[in-house]
Coordinates of C-alpha atoms and ligand atoms in Angstrom, one line a residue:
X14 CA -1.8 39.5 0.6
X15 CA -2.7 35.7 1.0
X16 CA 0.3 33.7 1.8
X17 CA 0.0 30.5 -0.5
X18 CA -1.3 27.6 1.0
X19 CA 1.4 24.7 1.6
X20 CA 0.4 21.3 0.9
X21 CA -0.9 19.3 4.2
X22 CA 0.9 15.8 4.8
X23 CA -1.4 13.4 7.3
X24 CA 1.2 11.0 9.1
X25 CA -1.1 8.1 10.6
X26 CA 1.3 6.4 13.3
X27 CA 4.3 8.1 15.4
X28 CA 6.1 4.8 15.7
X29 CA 9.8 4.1 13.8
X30 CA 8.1 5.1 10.5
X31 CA 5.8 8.1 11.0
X32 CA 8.3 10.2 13.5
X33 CA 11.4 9.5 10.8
X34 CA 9.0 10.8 8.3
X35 CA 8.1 13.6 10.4
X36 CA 11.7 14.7 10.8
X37 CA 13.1 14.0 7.7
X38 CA 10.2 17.2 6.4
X39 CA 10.6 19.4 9.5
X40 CA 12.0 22.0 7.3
X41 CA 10.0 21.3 3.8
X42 CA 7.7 23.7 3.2
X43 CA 4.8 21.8 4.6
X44 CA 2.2 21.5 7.2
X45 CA 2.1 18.4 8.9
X46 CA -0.3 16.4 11.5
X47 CA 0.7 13.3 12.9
X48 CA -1.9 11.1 14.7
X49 CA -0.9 8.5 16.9
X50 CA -3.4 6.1 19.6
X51 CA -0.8 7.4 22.4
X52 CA 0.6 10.2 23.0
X53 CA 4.1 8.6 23.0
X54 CA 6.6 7.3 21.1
X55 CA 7.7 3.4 21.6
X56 CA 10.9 1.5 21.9
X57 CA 9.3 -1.7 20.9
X58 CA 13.3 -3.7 20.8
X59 CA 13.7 -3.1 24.5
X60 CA 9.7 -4.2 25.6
X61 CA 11.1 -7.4 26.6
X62 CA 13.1 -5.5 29.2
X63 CA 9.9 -4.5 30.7
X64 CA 8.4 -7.5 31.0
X65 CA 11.7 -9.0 33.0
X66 CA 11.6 -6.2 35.2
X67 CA 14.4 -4.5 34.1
X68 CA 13.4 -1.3 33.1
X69 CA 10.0 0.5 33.7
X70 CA 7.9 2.1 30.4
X71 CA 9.0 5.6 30.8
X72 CA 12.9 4.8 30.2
X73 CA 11.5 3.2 26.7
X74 CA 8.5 5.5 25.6
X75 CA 8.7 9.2 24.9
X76 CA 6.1 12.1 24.9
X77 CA 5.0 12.8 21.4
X78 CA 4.8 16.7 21.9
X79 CA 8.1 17.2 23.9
X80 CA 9.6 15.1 20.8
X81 CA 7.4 17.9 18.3
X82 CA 8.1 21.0 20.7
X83 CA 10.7 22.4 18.5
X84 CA 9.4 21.5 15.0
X85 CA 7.5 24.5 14.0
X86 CA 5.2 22.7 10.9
X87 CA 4.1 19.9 13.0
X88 CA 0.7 19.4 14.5
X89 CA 0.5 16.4 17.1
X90 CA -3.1 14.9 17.9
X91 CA -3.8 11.9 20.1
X92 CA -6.4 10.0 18.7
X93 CA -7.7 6.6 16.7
X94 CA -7.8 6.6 13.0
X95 CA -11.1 4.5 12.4
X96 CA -11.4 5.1 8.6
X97 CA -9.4 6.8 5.2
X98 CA -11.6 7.7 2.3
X99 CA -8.9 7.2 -0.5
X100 CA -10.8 9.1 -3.4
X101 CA -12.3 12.7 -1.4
X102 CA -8.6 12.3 0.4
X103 CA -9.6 12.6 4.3
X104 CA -9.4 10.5 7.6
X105 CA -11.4 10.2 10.5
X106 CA -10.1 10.0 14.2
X107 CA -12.2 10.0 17.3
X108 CA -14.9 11.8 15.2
X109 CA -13.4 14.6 13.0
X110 CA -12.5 14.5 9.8
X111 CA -8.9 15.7 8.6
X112 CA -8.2 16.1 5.2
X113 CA -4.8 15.8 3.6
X114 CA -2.7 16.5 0.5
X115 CA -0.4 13.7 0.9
X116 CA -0.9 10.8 3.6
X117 CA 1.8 8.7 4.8
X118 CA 0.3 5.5 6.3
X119 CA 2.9 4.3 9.1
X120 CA 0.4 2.0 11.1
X121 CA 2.9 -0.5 12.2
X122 CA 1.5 -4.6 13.2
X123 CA -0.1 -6.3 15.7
X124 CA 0.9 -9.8 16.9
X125 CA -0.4 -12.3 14.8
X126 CA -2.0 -15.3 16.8
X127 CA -3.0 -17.2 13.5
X128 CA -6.5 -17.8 14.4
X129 CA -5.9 -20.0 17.4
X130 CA -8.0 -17.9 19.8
X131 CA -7.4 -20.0 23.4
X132 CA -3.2 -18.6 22.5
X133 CA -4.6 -15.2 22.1
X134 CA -6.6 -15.3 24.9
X135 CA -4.6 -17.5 27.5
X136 CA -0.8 -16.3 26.4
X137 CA 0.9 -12.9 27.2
X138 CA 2.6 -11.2 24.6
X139 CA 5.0 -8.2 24.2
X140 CA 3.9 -5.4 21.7
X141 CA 3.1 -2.4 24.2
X142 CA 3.4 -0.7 27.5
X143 CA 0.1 -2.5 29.2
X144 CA 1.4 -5.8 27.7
X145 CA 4.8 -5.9 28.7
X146 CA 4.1 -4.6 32.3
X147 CA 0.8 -7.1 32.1
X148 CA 3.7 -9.8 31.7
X149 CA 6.0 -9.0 34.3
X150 CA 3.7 -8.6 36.9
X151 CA 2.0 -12.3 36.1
X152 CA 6.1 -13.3 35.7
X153 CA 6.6 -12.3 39.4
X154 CA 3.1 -13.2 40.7
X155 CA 4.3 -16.5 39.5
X156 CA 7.4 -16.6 41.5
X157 CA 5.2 -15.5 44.1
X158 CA 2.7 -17.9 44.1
X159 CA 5.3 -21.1 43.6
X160 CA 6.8 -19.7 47.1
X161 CA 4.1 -20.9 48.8
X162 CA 2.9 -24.0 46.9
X163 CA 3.7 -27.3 48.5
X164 CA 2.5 -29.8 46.1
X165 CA 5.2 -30.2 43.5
X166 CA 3.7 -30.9 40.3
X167 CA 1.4 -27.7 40.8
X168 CA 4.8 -26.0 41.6
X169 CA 6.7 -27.1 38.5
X170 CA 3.8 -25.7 37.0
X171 CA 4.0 -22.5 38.3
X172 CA 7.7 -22.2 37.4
X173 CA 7.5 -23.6 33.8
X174 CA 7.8 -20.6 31.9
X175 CA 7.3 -21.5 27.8
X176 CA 8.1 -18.7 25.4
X177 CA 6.8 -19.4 21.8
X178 CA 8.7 -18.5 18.5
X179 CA 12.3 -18.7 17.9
X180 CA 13.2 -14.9 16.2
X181 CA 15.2 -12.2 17.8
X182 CA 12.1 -11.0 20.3
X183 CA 11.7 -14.8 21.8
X184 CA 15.6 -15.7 22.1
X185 CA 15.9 -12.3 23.9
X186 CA 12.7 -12.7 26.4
X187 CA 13.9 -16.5 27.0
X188 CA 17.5 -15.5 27.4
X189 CA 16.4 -13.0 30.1
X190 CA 14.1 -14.5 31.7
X191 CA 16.3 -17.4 32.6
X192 CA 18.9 -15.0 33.3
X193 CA 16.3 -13.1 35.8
X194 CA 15.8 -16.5 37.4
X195 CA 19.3 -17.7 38.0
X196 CA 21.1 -14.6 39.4
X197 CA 17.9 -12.6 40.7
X198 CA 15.0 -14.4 42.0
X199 CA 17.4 -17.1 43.4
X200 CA 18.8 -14.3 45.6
X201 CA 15.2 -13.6 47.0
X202 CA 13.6 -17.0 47.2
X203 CA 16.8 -18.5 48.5
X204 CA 14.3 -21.7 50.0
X205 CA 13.0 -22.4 46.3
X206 CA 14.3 -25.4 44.2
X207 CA 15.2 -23.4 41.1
X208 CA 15.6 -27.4 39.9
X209 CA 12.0 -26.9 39.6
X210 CA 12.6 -23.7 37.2
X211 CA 11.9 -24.6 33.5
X212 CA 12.0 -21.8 30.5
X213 CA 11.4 -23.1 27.3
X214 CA 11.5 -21.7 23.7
X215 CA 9.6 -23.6 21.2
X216 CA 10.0 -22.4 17.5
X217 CA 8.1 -24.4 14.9
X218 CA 11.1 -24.4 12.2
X219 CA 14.3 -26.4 12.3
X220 CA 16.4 -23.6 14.2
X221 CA 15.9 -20.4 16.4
X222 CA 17.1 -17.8 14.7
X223 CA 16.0 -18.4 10.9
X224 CA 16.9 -15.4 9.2
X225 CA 20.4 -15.4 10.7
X226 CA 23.5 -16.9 9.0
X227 CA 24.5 -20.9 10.5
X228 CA 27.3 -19.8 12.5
X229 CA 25.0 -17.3 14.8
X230 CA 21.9 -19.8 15.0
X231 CA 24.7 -22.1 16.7
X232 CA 26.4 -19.6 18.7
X233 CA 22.2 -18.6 19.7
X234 CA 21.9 -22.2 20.5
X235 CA 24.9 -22.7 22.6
X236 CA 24.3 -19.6 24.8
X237 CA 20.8 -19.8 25.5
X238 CA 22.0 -23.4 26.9
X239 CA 24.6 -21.7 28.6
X240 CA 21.5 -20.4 30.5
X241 CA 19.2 -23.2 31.1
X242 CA 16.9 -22.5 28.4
X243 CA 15.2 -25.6 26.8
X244 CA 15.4 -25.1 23.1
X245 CA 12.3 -27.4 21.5
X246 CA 12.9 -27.1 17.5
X247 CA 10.7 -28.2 15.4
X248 CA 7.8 -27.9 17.9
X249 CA 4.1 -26.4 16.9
X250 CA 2.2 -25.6 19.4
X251 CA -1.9 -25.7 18.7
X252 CA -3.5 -25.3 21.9
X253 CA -2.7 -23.5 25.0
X254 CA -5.8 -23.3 27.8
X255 CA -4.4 -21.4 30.3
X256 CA -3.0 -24.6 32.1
X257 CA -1.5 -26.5 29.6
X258 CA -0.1 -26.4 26.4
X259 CA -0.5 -28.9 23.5
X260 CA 1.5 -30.0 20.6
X261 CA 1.2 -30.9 17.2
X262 CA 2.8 -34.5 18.7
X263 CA -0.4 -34.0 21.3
X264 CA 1.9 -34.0 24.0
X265 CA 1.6 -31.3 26.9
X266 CA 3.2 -29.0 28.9
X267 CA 2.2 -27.9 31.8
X268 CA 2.3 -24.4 32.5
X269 CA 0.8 -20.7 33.8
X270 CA 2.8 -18.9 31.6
X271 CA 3.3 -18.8 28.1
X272 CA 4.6 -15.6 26.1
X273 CA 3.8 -15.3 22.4
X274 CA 6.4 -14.0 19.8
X275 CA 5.6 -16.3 17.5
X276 CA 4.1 -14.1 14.5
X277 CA 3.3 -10.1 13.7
X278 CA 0.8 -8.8 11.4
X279 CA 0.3 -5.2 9.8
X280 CA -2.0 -3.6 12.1
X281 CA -6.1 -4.1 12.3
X282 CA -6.8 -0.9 10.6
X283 CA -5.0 -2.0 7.3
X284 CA -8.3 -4.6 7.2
X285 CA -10.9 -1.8 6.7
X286 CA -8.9 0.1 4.2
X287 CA -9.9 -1.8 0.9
X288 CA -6.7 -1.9 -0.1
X289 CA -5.1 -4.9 -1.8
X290 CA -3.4 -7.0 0.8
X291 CA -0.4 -9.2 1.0
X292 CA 1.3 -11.9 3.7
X293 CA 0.6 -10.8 7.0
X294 CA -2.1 -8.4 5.7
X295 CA 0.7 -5.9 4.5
X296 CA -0.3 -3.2 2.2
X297 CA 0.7 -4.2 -1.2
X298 CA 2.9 -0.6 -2.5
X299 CA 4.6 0.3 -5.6
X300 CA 8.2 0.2 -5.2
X301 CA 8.0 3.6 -4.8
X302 CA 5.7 3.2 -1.4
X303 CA 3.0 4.5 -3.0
X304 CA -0.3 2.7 -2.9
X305 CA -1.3 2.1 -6.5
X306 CA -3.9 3.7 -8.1
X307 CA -3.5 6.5 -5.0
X308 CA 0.1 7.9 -5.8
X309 CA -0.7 10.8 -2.6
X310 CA -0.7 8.0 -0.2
X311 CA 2.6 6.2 1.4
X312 CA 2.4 3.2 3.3
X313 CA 5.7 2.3 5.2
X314 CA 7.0 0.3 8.1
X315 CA 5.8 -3.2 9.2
X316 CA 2.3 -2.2 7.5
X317 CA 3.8 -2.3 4.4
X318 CA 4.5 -4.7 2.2
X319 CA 8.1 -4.6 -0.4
X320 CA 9.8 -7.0 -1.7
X321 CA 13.4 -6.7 -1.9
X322 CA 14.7 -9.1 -4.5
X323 CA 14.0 -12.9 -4.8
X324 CA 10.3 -12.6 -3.8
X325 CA 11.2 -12.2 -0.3
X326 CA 9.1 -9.7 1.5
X327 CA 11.2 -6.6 3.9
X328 CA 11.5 -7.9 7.1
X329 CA 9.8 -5.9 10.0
X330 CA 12.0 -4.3 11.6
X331 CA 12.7 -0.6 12.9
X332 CA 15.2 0.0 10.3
X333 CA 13.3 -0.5 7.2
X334 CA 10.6 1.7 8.6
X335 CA 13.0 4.3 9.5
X336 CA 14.7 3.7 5.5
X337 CA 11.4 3.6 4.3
X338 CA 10.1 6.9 6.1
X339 CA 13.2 8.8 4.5
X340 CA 12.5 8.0 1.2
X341 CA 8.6 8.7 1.3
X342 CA 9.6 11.7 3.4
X343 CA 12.0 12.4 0.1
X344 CA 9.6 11.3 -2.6
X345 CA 6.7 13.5 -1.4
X346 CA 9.2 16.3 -1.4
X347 CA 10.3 15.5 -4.8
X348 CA 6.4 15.9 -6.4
X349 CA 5.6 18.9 -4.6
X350 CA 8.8 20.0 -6.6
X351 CA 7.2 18.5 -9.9
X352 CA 9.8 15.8 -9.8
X353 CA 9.3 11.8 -9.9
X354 CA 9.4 9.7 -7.1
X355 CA 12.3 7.1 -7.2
X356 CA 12.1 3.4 -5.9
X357 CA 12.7 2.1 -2.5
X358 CA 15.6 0.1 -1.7
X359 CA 16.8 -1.1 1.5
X360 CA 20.4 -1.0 3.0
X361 CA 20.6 -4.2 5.2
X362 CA 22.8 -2.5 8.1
X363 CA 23.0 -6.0 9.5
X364 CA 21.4 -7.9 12.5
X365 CA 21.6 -7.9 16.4
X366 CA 20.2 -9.7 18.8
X367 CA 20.9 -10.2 22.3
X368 CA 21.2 -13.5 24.7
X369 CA 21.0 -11.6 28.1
X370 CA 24.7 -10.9 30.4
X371 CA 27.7 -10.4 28.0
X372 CA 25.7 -12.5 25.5
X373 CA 24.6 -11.6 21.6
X374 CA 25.0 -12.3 18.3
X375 CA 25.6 -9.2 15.4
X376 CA 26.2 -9.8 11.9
X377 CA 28.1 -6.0 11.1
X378 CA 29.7 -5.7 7.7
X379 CA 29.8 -8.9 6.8
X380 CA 31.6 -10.7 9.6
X381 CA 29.7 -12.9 12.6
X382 CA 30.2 -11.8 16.3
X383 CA 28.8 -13.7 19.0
X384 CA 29.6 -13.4 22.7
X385 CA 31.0 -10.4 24.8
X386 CA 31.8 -8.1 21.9
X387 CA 28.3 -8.2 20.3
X388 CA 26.8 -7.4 23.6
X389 CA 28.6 -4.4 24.0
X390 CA 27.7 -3.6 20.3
X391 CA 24.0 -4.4 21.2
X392 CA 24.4 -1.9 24.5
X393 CA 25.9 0.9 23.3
X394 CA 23.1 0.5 19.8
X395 CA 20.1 0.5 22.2
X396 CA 21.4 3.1 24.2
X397 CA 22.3 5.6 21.4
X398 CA 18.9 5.0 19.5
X399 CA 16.6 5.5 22.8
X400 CA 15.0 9.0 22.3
X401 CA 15.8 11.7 25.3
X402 CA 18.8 12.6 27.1
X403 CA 17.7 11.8 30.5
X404 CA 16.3 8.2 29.1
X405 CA 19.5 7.1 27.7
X406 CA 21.4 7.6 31.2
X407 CA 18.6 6.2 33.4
X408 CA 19.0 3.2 31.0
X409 CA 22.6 3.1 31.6
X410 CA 23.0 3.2 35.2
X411 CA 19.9 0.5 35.1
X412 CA 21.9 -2.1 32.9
X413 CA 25.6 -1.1 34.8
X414 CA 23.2 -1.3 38.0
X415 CA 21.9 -4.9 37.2
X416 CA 25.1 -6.2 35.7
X417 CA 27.7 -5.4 38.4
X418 CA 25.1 -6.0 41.7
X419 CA 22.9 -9.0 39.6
X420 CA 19.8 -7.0 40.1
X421 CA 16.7 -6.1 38.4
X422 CA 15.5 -3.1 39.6
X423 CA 11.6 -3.1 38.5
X424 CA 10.6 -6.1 40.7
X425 CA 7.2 -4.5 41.4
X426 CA 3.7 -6.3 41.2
X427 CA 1.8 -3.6 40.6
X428 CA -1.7 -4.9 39.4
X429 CA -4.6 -4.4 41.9
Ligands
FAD523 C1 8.9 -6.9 21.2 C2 9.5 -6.3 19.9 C3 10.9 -6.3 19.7 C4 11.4 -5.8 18.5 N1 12.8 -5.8 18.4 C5 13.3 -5.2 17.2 C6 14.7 -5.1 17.1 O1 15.5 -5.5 17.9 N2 15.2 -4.5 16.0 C7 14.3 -4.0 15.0 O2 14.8 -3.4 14.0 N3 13.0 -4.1 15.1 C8 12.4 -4.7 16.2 N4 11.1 -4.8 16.3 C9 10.2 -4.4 15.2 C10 10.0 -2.9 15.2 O3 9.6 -2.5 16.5 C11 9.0 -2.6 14.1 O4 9.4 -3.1 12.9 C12 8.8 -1.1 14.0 O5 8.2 -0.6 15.2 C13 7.9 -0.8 12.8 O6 7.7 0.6 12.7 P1 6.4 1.2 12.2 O7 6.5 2.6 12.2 O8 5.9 0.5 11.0 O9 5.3 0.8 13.3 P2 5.3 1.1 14.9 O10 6.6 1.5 15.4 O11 4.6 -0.1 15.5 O12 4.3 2.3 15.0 C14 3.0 2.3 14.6 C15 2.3 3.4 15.4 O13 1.0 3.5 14.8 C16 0.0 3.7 15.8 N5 -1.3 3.2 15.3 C17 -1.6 2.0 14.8 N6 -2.9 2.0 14.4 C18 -3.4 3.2 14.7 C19 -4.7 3.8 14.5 N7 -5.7 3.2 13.9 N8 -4.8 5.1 14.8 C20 -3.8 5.8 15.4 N9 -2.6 5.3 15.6 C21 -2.4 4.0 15.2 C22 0.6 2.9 17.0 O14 0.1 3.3 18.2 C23 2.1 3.0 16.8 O15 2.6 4.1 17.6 C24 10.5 -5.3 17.5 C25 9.1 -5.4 17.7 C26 8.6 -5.9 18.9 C27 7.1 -5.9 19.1

């Protein structure tokens, strides 16, 4: 006897998204592939930890099939998606052609360099393993190079470290850099000038920390001074060669470093798709995540585009990905059973961002905590969302490590 065949779900992406989604039907009665570029899953929050030499990739990424190995209805393949064909209901990766019942599109972003090419090709950015580690080892080389450069202004250069945009990911990476600066790298250049040590955050709006309620963009403010870190408000940048960076004011900066957090975009794959396209290049969905017109298709995550109320689009962030993976996850489920699917809506569990040593700023059930309290919030968080056993307390004797000795422990230039 034939045993009836079970409907086939295509998950494109093993970020936040696609693994939640993968989960949340390990026991539906379901076969599932998920295809991902790498064969790992990424802690994208904790990037910025890389590229200050704090922790190394493997403590933040995870092998895709140990993270399958005990899911019996999942299939994992390493591969590129290159195309979907909506209406015959198949992919392509790296040359074959999968087909699927029901596809979940959980393609995440890409930074977003808003045309100006010289940023994109000069600037360092944080979005995966090559880049971050591509960033600490020019962040060192730096260090390095300013050891043994007499002439002063080329020195300031060298030690002018500008970080662009103003959200959670630029406050963090300014916050501990500076903090890398003071209590590390002063311990093992003890002959430098750190006088001659400049970080700088420009953000192009009024305020760091936009999205966050007044009394946190003022308790963001006052620590990253607390640290040295120049705050420019107000400040576009439009050119950056390399060398030198130049304002809308057509003033300059001079600098060999300059890390971009200043915009994300869904990623380059949602271009190709022919599918109608919102800010950022977001997939416009139903609120139901499906894409209209193609009700077997599910787009989640930062590739998606939802708006919650007011106009305002879903921010992108891990959670709503993870939110929105459980309810496509739930909805699929729900018309294999003959059911309807129900709309998406999002359960703000609040916001977190930290400012380096004993510094952060939560917003948790309403109330505002800044300072040594959110920190420990933010730390035990991280910690308790990093996938595998051994990664969560490797991560935790690195921060105890680094915060009772003042130590980075990844101080390695490793390029050839
Ligand atoms: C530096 C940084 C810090 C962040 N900090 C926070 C934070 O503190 N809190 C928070 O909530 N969010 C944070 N975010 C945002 C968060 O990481 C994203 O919102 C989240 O990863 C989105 O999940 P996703 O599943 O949509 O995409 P992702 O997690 O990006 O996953 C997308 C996956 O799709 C794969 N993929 C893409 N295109 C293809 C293709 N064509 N073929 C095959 N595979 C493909 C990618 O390899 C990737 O694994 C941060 C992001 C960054 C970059």
């Amino acid at each position: 006897m034939n045993t009836p065949k079970v409907p086939h779900i295509v998950i494109i992406g093993a970020g936040f998204g696609g693994l939640q989604a993968a989960r949340k039907l390990a026991k539906a009665p379901v076969e599932i592939t998920i295809i991902d570029r790498h064969n790992y899953h990424l802690f994208q929050p904790l990037l910025y930890q890389v590229a200050i030499a704090g922790l190394v990739p493997s403590q933040i990424a995870y092998p895709l099939r140990t993270i399958f190995r005990r899911q019996k209805n999942i299939n994992f393949q390493m591969g590129e998606v290159s195309s979907i064909d909506f209406n015959s209901h198949y992919i392509k990766a790296n040359g074959s052609i999968i087909g699927y019942d029901y596809l979940i599109l959980a393609v995440g972003g890409q930074t977003n360099f808003f045309g100006m090419s010289t940023v994109e090709n000069n600037s360092f950015q944080l979005k995966n393993v090559d880049s971050a580690v591509e960033t600490r080892n020019h962040l060192l080389s730096m260090l390095e190079e300013a050891s043994r450069e007499v002439d002063v202004e080329k020195r300031r250069a060298l030690l002018t470290f500008v970080v662009v945009g103003g959200g959670p990911t630029g406050v963090e990476t300014a916050g501990a850099l500076a903090e890398l600066i003071i209590h590390v790298m002063a311990k093992d250049y003890p002959y430098m000038d750190l006088n001659d040590v400049r970080v700088l955050l420009l953000e192009a709006a009024p305020s760091v920390m936009m999205t966050y309620p007044n009394e946190l963009r003022k308790a963001t403010h006052d620590l990253l001074r607390s640290k040295n870190v120049e705050i420019m408000e107000n400040t576009k940048l439009v050119d950056y060669d390399g060398r030198k960076v130049t304002l809308a004011d057509e003033t300059h900066i001079n600098t060999h470093t300059l890390i971009w957090t200043a915009g994300v975009r869904s990623a380059e794959i949602t271009d190709r798709l022919g599918v109608q396209q919102a800010a950022s290049g977001r997939v416009r969905v139903e609120p139901t995540l499906q894409l209209p017109a193609h009700p077997e298709v599910f787009v989640i995550g930062d590739a998606a585009y939802v708006e919650n109320g007011g106009g305002h689009p879903l921010p992108m962030l891990a959670t709503v990905a993870q939110q929105q993976a459980k309810a496509a996850a739930r909805n699929i489920q729900k018309i294999i059973k003959g059911g309807q699917p129900e709309p998406f809506h999002y359960k703000d569990p609040g916001l977190l961002a930290t400012i380096g040593r004993n510094a952060a700023v939560a917003r948790i059930w309403g109330l505002s905590f800044s300072g040594f309290i959110a920190w420990v919030i933010w730390v035990v968080l991280h910690i308790y969302r990093l996938i595998g056993f051994r990664n969560r307390i490797l991560v935790f004797i690195n921060w105890a490590w680094d915060y009772f000795f003042y130590e980075n422990q990844v101080r390695l230039i490793t390029k050839e």
